[in-house]
Structure formats: C-alpha cells, structure tokens
Amino acid sequence: MNNRLAKWLISGPPLLYLLLFFAIPSAIMAFAAFRFPGDYGGLLPLVEVNPETGAREVLINFGNYADFLTWENFQRFFEEPIYIELFLKSFWYAGITTGVCIVLAYPLAWLIARSSKKTRDLLVLMVILPFWSNFLIRVYAWMIILGPQSYFSQVLNRVLAVFGIEPVSLLFSQFAVIIGLVYVHLPFMVLPLYANLEKHDMALLDAAQDLGANAWQRFWKVTWPLSLPGVWAGTALVFIPALGMFAIPDLLGGTNSMMIGNLIKQQFLDSRDWPFGSVLSIMLTLSVLLMAAIAAWAGSRGKAKK
Amino acid sequence: MKKVSNWVWACAALVYAFLYLPLIIVVLFSFNDSNLNAEWVGFTFKWYEMLLQDEVMIEAAMHTLIIGFITCIVATVLGTLAGFAMYKWRLRLLPALVLTPIAIPEILMGVALLIFFVMLNMTLGLVSITLSHIAFCIGFVAIVVRSRLQGMDESLVEAARDLGASPITAFRAITLPLIMPGIIAGALMAFTLSIDDFVISFFTAGVGSNTLPLEIYSRVKVPMKLNPEVNAVSTLLMLLTLSLILVVSKVAPSALRAGD
C-alpha cells in the first residue's frame, strides 16, 4: 500500500477536525481582538445582508484597514490599571494554590512511592477517584462545608469567640476560592510528584544518614532537589488551569475575588464586548505560554543536574 | 527499604480525608430530611423521589447522555487515528493540534468556539456542544492510544508481515487487539470528560439546551433554586462514573493503567 496515502488517510480526519474546530476558531478569536465591538454586542460586522434584496453587501473598504482594525482594545488593557491588577491577582491565587498543593501532595506522594507495589496501585487509585466525580459537585461540596450554618463554620466561630474574635464568614471569600482551587487540582500535583519520587535511589538517603544528616537535612539536601523536575511538572499542571478558572471564583468567591476567567466570561456573555474579551483571552494565552516555558526550563535544569 | 515514618502516614491520612470528606458530605446530605445542607435532621429518600419528577433535570440528563455517547464514539475514532498517526510518523502539525487543547485553560477554547459558531450563524445548542466536546476529547484519546502503542512489541507486527499478512490484516489481527485496552480507556475518558464538562458547554450552549452540569450550576448559583435534589443527582452521577470504572476494570483490567 502507498505509505503516503495511508499517512494522509489516517492523520487526515483528526487533522481536519481540529483545524476546523480548534485552529480556525482560535485564529478568528485572535483577529477579533483587533476589531471594533458591534453596536449590539459581538463584533462590528464586515459584511451585511440587505434585508430587502437578500444580497450580501460589504460594509467596509478593505483597502482602508483603519476602518475595521484597531489597537484600541489592547490600549484599554494596558491603560486601565484594574486589568493588570486583576491579572496579578489571578497569578497570586494560582501561585498560592500551587504552593499549598506542593505541601499537601508531598507526604502523599512520598507514602505512595515508598509503599509496596500492591498498596501503591490502590493508593494512586484513591487519589484519582475523587477526580472522576463531577467538577461542579466538588465545588458544591465546599459550598456546603463553608456555608454559614455548616458544622465547620459553627465550630470555628465558637472557637474564635473564645478568643474574643468576631465571627467570620468563610463562604464567598478569597479563602474559599483558594480551598476550591487546591481541592480541584491536588491530584495533578500528586501524580507527577509520585512518578518522580518513585525513581529515587534510597541508597542516597542511607548514605546521607550514615554521614550524620538528620531527617530534615536528608529531605532538604537530597530528596527535595532530586524531586524538582516532578515539582515543576506538577506546577505546570496546577498553575495553568488554576489561572484560567472561572467557575470556582464564581461560586465560592465574593465580589472581590474575581479572576481573569470571570472577566473573560463577563466580556463575552454579559457586556458582550467580544474584541476586549479576545484581548483578555490572548493575554491569558501569553501568560500560560510564559508559565509553561518557565516550568519546562526549570524542570529540565533540574534533570540536567542529576 | 526504609519504613515510612508515622508522621508521613498521619499527614497522608489527613490529605486523603481532605480529598474524600467533601464528597461524603454531599452523599450524606442527599438523604437528609431538611431543605438546608447544614444540619442532620433525619433519613429520607424524598430528594430522590423529587428528582424522578423533575422534568428539567431529567431532560438535562438526557442531553448529557446523548452528547456523551456521540462524543465518545466520534472522539474515540478520531483520537485513535490521531494516536496511531502520531506513533507511526514524525508529524508536526497534528501533535500540536492534538495536545494544545489539553494544555490550555478550557475557557480559551470555550470563547473561541463561541465566536466561531456565532459567526457561522449556527444556533447554539446540542450540536454546537457536541462538536466542541469532540474537539477537546480527541487529544485525551490520542495520548492514551499512543502510549499503549509505545508499550507494544513491534516485532509481533513484523512477524505477522513476514508470514504474509497485509498491513491491514496485520493491523486488524495484531495491533488492534493489543491496543484495545488503550482504546477502551480512551473511550471511557472521552465519555466521562464529556458528561463532566462544564466550562466549554457553558460557552457553546444556547438557551434551552441545558446539560446536567449546566443545570447543576444554575441551581447552585441561585440559593433560591437550591435544595438537596442537587445532592441526590450528584450522588447518582458519582455512582454512574464509579460503576463505569468498575466495568472497565473488569472488562479490560490494564485499560485503567494505560496512562502510565
């Protein structure tokens, strides 16, 4: 059989599908960032159907590109400080989330990596299992736990009252957003970290112990540096989706815990300013690329050292 | 081998509790005889009975299943082709197109598809949701299938070819059965991802074409509409996913570990 023909027959269908439903829509969105918003939302049309004749009429003069292309949307992003601030805040949320995930994932990954082969599979499955339940259910669970009348809130506020501190509202706060982000993304940190820790040579720890290193020193000087590629892989897997999240701040956060995703959603569905929404999406994409590049670079540096 | 210290055990146990307690609470409160998800009052099945009468929720569930099945079939076929192509040939464009939708935040794909469908003058609804789900599921299937192929002993195919099998026969008789667990795992993933998806559906759904996650979202978002019916539907959804995983682990035990 003709090898070339086989290649096209096999890779053609998925390629065409993804071109049509991923690459082209993305390109249209990138182009939309330079367009003017329409009078009734969306984009300012380039072509209009004449209601009487049914013929398509080109509304703009394509030779004069200033009629339909503009930098204004990007200028707005950089000139009004609230947008940059919102981006920084989202980075901050995603960063804290990643940090908490590392702290929580480490003992778990360590335990799994050090278990016998049989228990190991079970422990890994137990990390993945909650991840198979619906994302919204997992967020909803925290709305119940952090709700003002929940046992958790009541006990906490009673304890606070003993110390003379005013009762706090847990739900609809930044605290709730971070908890939700950590809860949803934790497995993405555990799995790469475990995959890394599993490969460590235990003789190194024994050698360190023989040379007089205590448990803390053995961790900081041996295990931690060796685990950095795993930590960076997990960081990419947690930080990137956390950065673009909109449902968690929407459900668990208050008015002051908006993230980039919420602003994008607002531009597309509420204020229907598509060009500016596209600018925000492009900025989010650039942030993601930057973060992925940092994680890949740092992760490979760790590997090279080994 | 060094024993894991009790400290690590204790910490890990706490993290497992953190992972499971919220879900246990959702399930428990689905049997609670109170409108509020706050205090345990008494045991009841009434939220499940209400759920069976709730036509909006049932319709949303039907939509979700239909979209899930179609997505599962189309994405498994396209994803298997993509995984095979990526294993067999050194390609540039296809891997990039397959992997990027997985790597970027979902919202980006959601808004890009929204613009695209509106520009095409397509009515947003079940069709646009399904087309979008297929687009983001292809990559997951492709990755699982490719990793399965990479673990396969290529000499088996060569042996079949030496014995006179045509490439197509060799594929059907040797490669396909060997990668079947990967394909099943990929199909399961596509189905689960589709019935679970909220973000992309949120942007590509029109008025009156609710899926289950969208309906859950709209109830959770508005406290007036919220009651433990949501807990009941959540519990059933968890049961569905759990039994799917169980079935696959019986039918194709290695499928669940095809990813590693």
PDB file of C-alpha atoms in Angstrom, chain A residues 1 3 6-11 13-15 17-26 28-29 32 35 43 56 103-108 110-117 120-138 140-145 149-151 154 179 182-183 186-187 190 202 205-206 209 218 240-241 243-247 250-251 260-262 264-265 268-269 272 274 277-278 280-282 284-285 288, chain B residues 1-2 4-5 7-9 11-13 15-16 18-23 25-26 29 36-40 74 78-82 84-85 88-91 93-94 96-98 100-101 103-109 111-119 121 130-136 138-139 167-168 185 188-189 192-193 195-199 202-203 212-214 216-217 220-221 226-228 230-231 233-235 237-238 241-242 245 256-257:
ATOM      1  CA  MET A   1       0.000   0.000   0.000  1.00  0.00           C
ATOM      2  CA  ASN A   3       2.633   4.771   2.548  1.00  0.00           C
ATOM      3  CA  ALA A   6      -2.026   5.750   4.308  1.00  0.00           C
ATOM      4  CA  LYS A   7      -0.470   8.629   6.210  1.00  0.00           C
ATOM      5  CA  TRP A   8      -2.999  11.083   4.841  1.00  0.00           C
ATOM      6  CA  LEU A   9      -5.932   8.735   5.256  1.00  0.00           C
ATOM      7  CA  ILE A  10      -5.086   8.121   8.907  1.00  0.00           C
ATOM      8  CA  SER A  11      -3.919  11.540  10.066  1.00  0.00           C
ATOM      9  CA  PRO A  13      -9.616  13.142   9.586  1.00  0.00           C
ATOM     10  CA  PRO A  14      -8.411  14.182  13.078  1.00  0.00           C
ATOM     11  CA  LEU A  15      -6.265  16.891  11.496  1.00  0.00           C
ATOM     12  CA  TYR A  17     -11.480  18.189  12.582  1.00  0.00           C
ATOM     13  CA  LEU A  18      -9.035  20.000  14.842  1.00  0.00           C
ATOM     14  CA  LEU A  19      -8.234  22.574  12.177  1.00  0.00           C
ATOM     15  CA  LEU A  20     -11.920  23.347  11.798  1.00  0.00           C
ATOM     16  CA  PHE A  21     -12.958  23.262  15.460  1.00  0.00           C
ATOM     17  CA  PHE A  22      -9.808  24.417  17.184  1.00  0.00           C
ATOM     18  CA  ALA A  23      -7.218  26.148  14.998  1.00  0.00           C
ATOM     19  CA  ILE A  24      -9.593  28.272  12.909  1.00  0.00           C
ATOM     20  CA  PRO A  25     -11.754  29.383  15.882  1.00  0.00           C
ATOM     21  CA  SER A  26      -8.574  30.349  17.742  1.00  0.00           C
ATOM     22  CA  ILE A  28     -10.694  34.087  14.444  1.00  0.00           C
ATOM     23  CA  MET A  29     -10.510  34.997  18.121  1.00  0.00           C
ATOM     24  CA  ALA A  32     -11.307  39.619  16.775  1.00  0.00           C
ATOM     25  CA  ARG A  35     -11.762  44.541  15.607  1.00  0.00           C
ATOM     26  CA  LEU A  43     -18.186  42.388  16.543  1.00  0.00           C
ATOM     27  CA  ARG A  56     -24.583  40.440   0.852  1.00  0.00           C
ATOM     28  CA  VAL A 103       2.799  20.980  50.629  1.00  0.00           C
ATOM     29  CA  LEU A 104      -0.233  18.662  50.663  1.00  0.00           C
ATOM     30  CA  ALA A 105       0.938  16.431  47.823  1.00  0.00           C
ATOM     31  CA  TYR A 106       4.419  15.748  49.165  1.00  0.00           C
ATOM     32  CA  PRO A 107       3.621  13.421  52.096  1.00  0.00           C
ATOM     33  CA  LEU A 108       1.034  11.647  49.967  1.00  0.00           C
ATOM     34  CA  TRP A 110       6.156  10.048  49.372  1.00  0.00           C
ATOM     35  CA  LEU A 111       3.921   7.486  51.049  1.00  0.00           C
ATOM     36  CA  ILE A 112       2.753   6.100  47.699  1.00  0.00           C
ATOM     37  CA  ALA A 113       6.288   5.916  46.311  1.00  0.00           C
ATOM     38  CA  ARG A 114       7.533   4.051  49.386  1.00  0.00           C
ATOM     39  CA  SER A 115       4.646   1.556  49.545  1.00  0.00           C
ATOM     40  CA  SER A 116       4.737  -1.996  48.265  1.00  0.00           C
ATOM     41  CA  LYS A 117       3.667  -2.488  44.648  1.00  0.00           C
ATOM     42  CA  ARG A 120       0.763   1.566  45.610  1.00  0.00           C
ATOM     43  CA  ASP A 121      -1.853   0.941  42.902  1.00  0.00           C
ATOM     44  CA  LEU A 122      -4.626   1.235  45.449  1.00  0.00           C
ATOM     45  CA  LEU A 123      -3.247   4.476  46.903  1.00  0.00           C
ATOM     46  CA  VAL A 124      -2.882   6.007  43.427  1.00  0.00           C
ATOM     47  CA  LEU A 125      -6.430   4.981  42.554  1.00  0.00           C
ATOM     48  CA  MET A 126      -7.633   6.630  45.769  1.00  0.00           C
ATOM     49  CA  VAL A 127      -6.044   9.905  44.651  1.00  0.00           C
ATOM     50  CA  ILE A 128      -7.638   9.731  41.203  1.00  0.00           C
ATOM     51  CA  LEU A 129     -11.086   8.547  42.264  1.00  0.00           C
ATOM     52  CA  PRO A 130     -12.469  11.877  43.597  1.00  0.00           C
ATOM     53  CA  PHE A 131     -11.189  13.447  40.377  1.00  0.00           C
ATOM     54  CA  TRP A 132     -13.652  11.311  38.408  1.00  0.00           C
ATOM     55  CA  SER A 133     -16.604  12.916  40.143  1.00  0.00           C
ATOM     56  CA  ASN A 134     -18.080  15.981  38.505  1.00  0.00           C
ATOM     57  CA  PHE A 135     -16.114  19.196  38.904  1.00  0.00           C
ATOM     58  CA  LEU A 136     -19.172  21.183  39.969  1.00  0.00           C
ATOM     59  CA  ILE A 137     -20.071  18.601  42.602  1.00  0.00           C
ATOM     60  CA  ARG A 138     -16.652  19.005  44.150  1.00  0.00           C
ATOM     61  CA  TYR A 140     -20.605  22.440  45.581  1.00  0.00           C
ATOM     62  CA  ALA A 141     -19.293  20.200  48.390  1.00  0.00           C
ATOM     63  CA  TRP A 142     -17.202  23.108  49.632  1.00  0.00           C
ATOM     64  CA  MET A 143     -20.173  25.460  49.443  1.00  0.00           C
ATOM     65  CA  ILE A 144     -21.859  23.117  51.913  1.00  0.00           C
ATOM     66  CA  ILE A 145     -18.833  22.806  54.196  1.00  0.00           C
ATOM     67  CA  GLN A 149     -24.741  27.303  59.015  1.00  0.00           C
ATOM     68  CA  SER A 150     -22.427  24.347  58.490  1.00  0.00           C
ATOM     69  CA  TYR A 151     -20.933  22.469  61.443  1.00  0.00           C
ATOM     70  CA  GLN A 154     -20.212  26.991  63.670  1.00  0.00           C
ATOM     71  CA  ILE A 179      -9.567  25.950  49.057  1.00  0.00           C
ATOM     72  CA  VAL A 182      -6.495  23.418  45.776  1.00  0.00           C
ATOM     73  CA  TYR A 183      -9.142  20.736  46.106  1.00  0.00           C
ATOM     74  CA  LEU A 186      -4.443  18.422  44.032  1.00  0.00           C
ATOM     75  CA  PRO A 187      -4.282  15.136  42.040  1.00  0.00           C
ATOM     76  CA  VAL A 190       0.408  14.223  43.480  1.00  0.00           C
ATOM     77  CA  MET A 202      17.121   5.067  48.522  1.00  0.00           C
ATOM     78  CA  LEU A 205      19.296   8.703  51.881  1.00  0.00           C
ATOM     79  CA  ASP A 206      21.093   5.902  53.710  1.00  0.00           C
ATOM     80  CA  GLN A 209      22.169   9.280  57.268  1.00  0.00           C
ATOM     81  CA  ARG A 218      18.106  14.453  54.338  1.00  0.00           C
ATOM     82  CA  ILE A 240      -2.071  26.748  34.261  1.00  0.00           C
ATOM     83  CA  PRO A 241      -5.662  25.504  34.715  1.00  0.00           C
ATOM     84  CA  LEU A 243      -5.021  30.611  36.257  1.00  0.00           C
ATOM     85  CA  GLY A 244      -7.905  30.332  33.789  1.00  0.00           C
ATOM     86  CA  MET A 245     -10.544  29.142  36.250  1.00  0.00           C
ATOM     87  CA  PHE A 246     -13.829  31.000  36.356  1.00  0.00           C
ATOM     88  CA  ALA A 247     -16.367  28.659  37.964  1.00  0.00           C
ATOM     89  CA  ASP A 250     -17.872  32.488  40.586  1.00  0.00           C
ATOM     90  CA  LEU A 251     -19.359  30.019  43.085  1.00  0.00           C
ATOM     91  CA  ILE A 260      -9.172  36.548  34.716  1.00  0.00           C
ATOM     92  CA  GLY A 261     -11.654  33.868  33.724  1.00  0.00           C
ATOM     93  CA  ASN A 262     -14.543  35.755  35.310  1.00  0.00           C
ATOM     94  CA  ILE A 264     -13.430  36.991  30.136  1.00  0.00           C
ATOM     95  CA  LYS A 265     -16.787  35.388  30.800  1.00  0.00           C
ATOM     96  CA  PHE A 268     -18.347  37.527  26.230  1.00  0.00           C
ATOM     97  CA  LEU A 269     -21.665  36.824  27.885  1.00  0.00           C
ATOM     98  CA  ARG A 272     -20.858  41.332  25.012  1.00  0.00           C
ATOM     99  CA  TRP A 274     -16.030  40.482  22.119  1.00  0.00           C
ATOM    100  CA  GLY A 277     -12.786  39.686  25.653  1.00  0.00           C
ATOM    101  CA  SER A 278     -10.483  38.424  22.911  1.00  0.00           C
ATOM    102  CA  LEU A 280      -8.063  39.248  27.598  1.00  0.00           C
ATOM    103  CA  SER A 281      -8.019  35.717  26.154  1.00  0.00           C
ATOM    104  CA  ILE A 282      -4.826  36.483  24.225  1.00  0.00           C
ATOM    105  CA  LEU A 284      -4.249  34.726  29.262  1.00  0.00           C
ATOM    106  CA  THR A 285      -2.764  32.574  26.491  1.00  0.00           C
ATOM    107  CA  VAL A 288       0.034  30.359  30.098  1.00  0.00           C
TER     108      VAL A 288
ATOM    109  CA  MET B   1      13.925  -0.351  52.272  1.00  0.00           C
ATOM    110  CA  LYS B   2      13.292   2.329  54.876  1.00  0.00           C
ATOM    111  CA  VAL B   4       7.748   5.323  56.096  1.00  0.00           C
ATOM    112  CA  SER B   5       7.586   7.254  59.360  1.00  0.00           C
ATOM    113  CA  TRP B   7       4.398  11.329  60.589  1.00  0.00           C
ATOM    114  CA  VAL B   8       4.163  10.789  56.861  1.00  0.00           C
ATOM    115  CA  TRP B   9       1.343   8.305  57.404  1.00  0.00           C
ATOM    116  CA  CYS B  11      -0.116  13.633  57.067  1.00  0.00           C
ATOM    117  CA  ALA B  12      -1.121  11.442  54.135  1.00  0.00           C
ATOM    118  CA  ALA B  13      -4.190  10.204  56.002  1.00  0.00           C
ATOM    119  CA  VAL B  15      -4.836  14.643  52.924  1.00  0.00           C
ATOM    120  CA  TYR B  16      -6.918  11.608  51.972  1.00  0.00           C
ATOM    121  CA  PHE B  18      -9.415  16.232  52.724  1.00  0.00           C
ATOM    122  CA  LEU B  19      -9.995  14.520  49.377  1.00  0.00           C
ATOM    123  CA  TYR B  20     -12.931  12.367  50.475  1.00  0.00           C
ATOM    124  CA  LEU B  21     -14.809  14.191  53.260  1.00  0.00           C
ATOM    125  CA  PRO B  22     -16.430  16.781  50.958  1.00  0.00           C
ATOM    126  CA  LEU B  23     -17.816  14.088  48.670  1.00  0.00           C
ATOM    127  CA  ILE B  25     -20.855  15.073  52.942  1.00  0.00           C
ATOM    128  CA  VAL B  26     -22.613  15.609  49.587  1.00  0.00           C
ATOM    129  CA  PHE B  29     -26.949  15.227  52.836  1.00  0.00           C
ATOM    130  CA  LEU B  36     -30.734  23.171  54.117  1.00  0.00           C
ATOM    131  CA  ASN B  37     -27.436  21.388  53.742  1.00  0.00           C
ATOM    132  CA  ALA B  38     -26.497  22.372  57.271  1.00  0.00           C
ATOM    133  CA  GLU B  39     -27.662  20.027  59.989  1.00  0.00           C
ATOM    134  CA  TRP B  40     -28.595  16.370  60.055  1.00  0.00           C
ATOM    135  CA  VAL B  74     -16.544  10.201  17.249  1.00  0.00           C
ATOM    136  CA  LEU B  78     -10.636  10.345  15.510  1.00  0.00           C
ATOM    137  CA  GLY B  79      -8.443  10.090  18.616  1.00  0.00           C
ATOM    138  CA  THR B  80      -7.358   6.532  17.785  1.00  0.00           C
ATOM    139  CA  LEU B  81      -6.453   7.631  14.254  1.00  0.00           C
ATOM    140  CA  ALA B  82      -4.518  10.581  15.663  1.00  0.00           C
ATOM    141  CA  PHE B  84      -1.778   5.888  15.628  1.00  0.00           C
ATOM    142  CA  ALA B  85      -0.551   8.565  13.203  1.00  0.00           C
ATOM    143  CA  LYS B  88       3.782   5.850  13.264  1.00  0.00           C
ATOM    144  CA  TRP B  89       5.081   9.021  11.610  1.00  0.00           C
ATOM    145  CA  ARG B  90       7.011  12.081  12.652  1.00  0.00           C
ATOM    146  CA  LEU B  91       4.354  14.743  12.282  1.00  0.00           C
ATOM    147  CA  LEU B  93       1.027  19.931  12.919  1.00  0.00           C
ATOM    148  CA  LEU B  94      -1.097  17.067  14.223  1.00  0.00           C
ATOM    149  CA  ALA B  96       0.435  20.417  18.167  1.00  0.00           C
ATOM    150  CA  LEU B  97      -3.281  20.472  17.358  1.00  0.00           C
ATOM    151  CA  VAL B  98      -3.935  17.390  19.465  1.00  0.00           C
ATOM    152  CA  THR B 100      -2.742  22.231  22.749  1.00  0.00           C
ATOM    153  CA  PRO B 101      -6.453  21.935  23.652  1.00  0.00           C
ATOM    154  CA  ALA B 103      -2.711  22.165  27.778  1.00  0.00           C
ATOM    155  CA  ILE B 104      -4.555  25.488  27.688  1.00  0.00           C
ATOM    156  CA  PRO B 105      -7.254  26.586  30.156  1.00  0.00           C
ATOM    157  CA  GLU B 106     -10.642  25.366  28.927  1.00  0.00           C
ATOM    158  CA  ILE B 107     -12.139  28.833  28.889  1.00  0.00           C
ATOM    159  CA  LEU B 108      -9.941  29.815  25.916  1.00  0.00           C
ATOM    160  CA  MET B 109     -11.359  27.054  23.761  1.00  0.00           C
ATOM    161  CA  VAL B 111     -14.797  31.500  23.916  1.00  0.00           C
ATOM    162  CA  ALA B 112     -13.031  30.752  20.614  1.00  0.00           C
ATOM    163  CA  LEU B 113     -15.740  28.225  19.721  1.00  0.00           C
ATOM    164  CA  LEU B 114     -18.450  30.658  20.826  1.00  0.00           C
ATOM    165  CA  ILE B 115     -17.191  33.305  18.387  1.00  0.00           C
ATOM    166  CA  PHE B 116     -16.799  30.675  15.671  1.00  0.00           C
ATOM    167  CA  PHE B 117     -20.323  29.251  15.970  1.00  0.00           C
ATOM    168  CA  VAL B 118     -21.952  32.661  16.180  1.00  0.00           C
ATOM    169  CA  MET B 119     -20.027  33.830  13.111  1.00  0.00           C
ATOM    170  CA  ASN B 121     -24.778  31.792  12.214  1.00  0.00           C
ATOM    171  CA  THR B 130     -21.222  18.035  20.832  1.00  0.00           C
ATOM    172  CA  LEU B 131     -18.882  19.418  18.142  1.00  0.00           C
ATOM    173  CA  SER B 132     -16.920  21.242  20.857  1.00  0.00           C
ATOM    174  CA  HIS B 133     -16.740  18.228  23.171  1.00  0.00           C
ATOM    175  CA  ILE B 134     -15.347  16.071  20.363  1.00  0.00           C
ATOM    176  CA  ALA B 135     -12.664  18.697  19.708  1.00  0.00           C
ATOM    177  CA  PHE B 136     -11.305  18.617  23.254  1.00  0.00           C
ATOM    178  CA  ILE B 138      -9.667  13.793  20.691  1.00  0.00           C
ATOM    179  CA  GLY B 139      -6.399  14.682  22.426  1.00  0.00           C
ATOM    180  CA  PRO B 167      -0.638  -4.249   6.545  1.00  0.00           C
ATOM    181  CA  ILE B 168      -4.380  -4.083   7.016  1.00  0.00           C
ATOM    182  CA  ALA B 185      -9.682   3.556  28.301  1.00  0.00           C
ATOM    183  CA  LEU B 188     -14.192   5.895  28.777  1.00  0.00           C
ATOM    184  CA  MET B 189     -12.186   9.067  29.274  1.00  0.00           C
ATOM    185  CA  THR B 192     -16.536  10.944  31.288  1.00  0.00           C
ATOM    186  CA  LEU B 193     -14.935  14.190  30.167  1.00  0.00           C
ATOM    187  CA  ILE B 195     -20.634  14.258  30.710  1.00  0.00           C
ATOM    188  CA  ASP B 196     -18.498  16.173  33.222  1.00  0.00           C
ATOM    189  CA  ASP B 197     -17.703  19.179  31.108  1.00  0.00           C
ATOM    190  CA  PHE B 198     -18.941  22.486  32.367  1.00  0.00           C
ATOM    191  CA  VAL B 199     -16.741  25.268  31.023  1.00  0.00           C
ATOM    192  CA  PHE B 202     -21.219  26.897  29.298  1.00  0.00           C
ATOM    193  CA  PHE B 203     -19.968  28.941  26.341  1.00  0.00           C
ATOM    194  CA  LEU B 212     -26.615  18.238  33.618  1.00  0.00           C
ATOM    195  CA  PRO B 213     -23.541  20.198  34.760  1.00  0.00           C
ATOM    196  CA  LEU B 214     -25.097  23.421  33.406  1.00  0.00           C
ATOM    197  CA  ILE B 216     -26.444  21.908  38.485  1.00  0.00           C
ATOM    198  CA  TYR B 217     -24.523  25.159  38.066  1.00  0.00           C
ATOM    199  CA  VAL B 220     -26.092  26.028  42.884  1.00  0.00           C
ATOM    200  CA  LYS B 221     -25.634  29.620  41.722  1.00  0.00           C
ATOM    201  CA  LEU B 226     -31.084  25.142  45.596  1.00  0.00           C
ATOM    202  CA  ASN B 227     -32.180  22.100  47.563  1.00  0.00           C
ATOM    203  CA  PRO B 228     -30.682  18.655  48.298  1.00  0.00           C
ATOM    204  CA  VAL B 230     -28.655  18.592  43.697  1.00  0.00           C
ATOM    205  CA  ASN B 231     -27.018  16.278  46.250  1.00  0.00           C
ATOM    206  CA  VAL B 233     -28.279  13.981  41.363  1.00  0.00           C
ATOM    207  CA  SER B 234     -24.618  14.379  42.348  1.00  0.00           C
ATOM    208  CA  THR B 235     -24.715  11.063  44.192  1.00  0.00           C
ATOM    209  CA  LEU B 237     -23.657  10.858  38.895  1.00  0.00           C
ATOM    210  CA  MET B 238     -20.845   9.624  41.150  1.00  0.00           C
ATOM    211  CA  THR B 241     -18.860   7.123  36.991  1.00  0.00           C
ATOM    212  CA  LEU B 242     -17.814   4.655  39.661  1.00  0.00           C
ATOM    213  CA  ILE B 245     -14.714   2.492  36.084  1.00  0.00           C
ATOM    214  CA  LEU B 256      -7.142   1.866  33.648  1.00  0.00           C
ATOM    215  CA  ARG B 257      -3.375   1.893  33.819  1.00  0.00           C
TER     216      ARG B 257
END
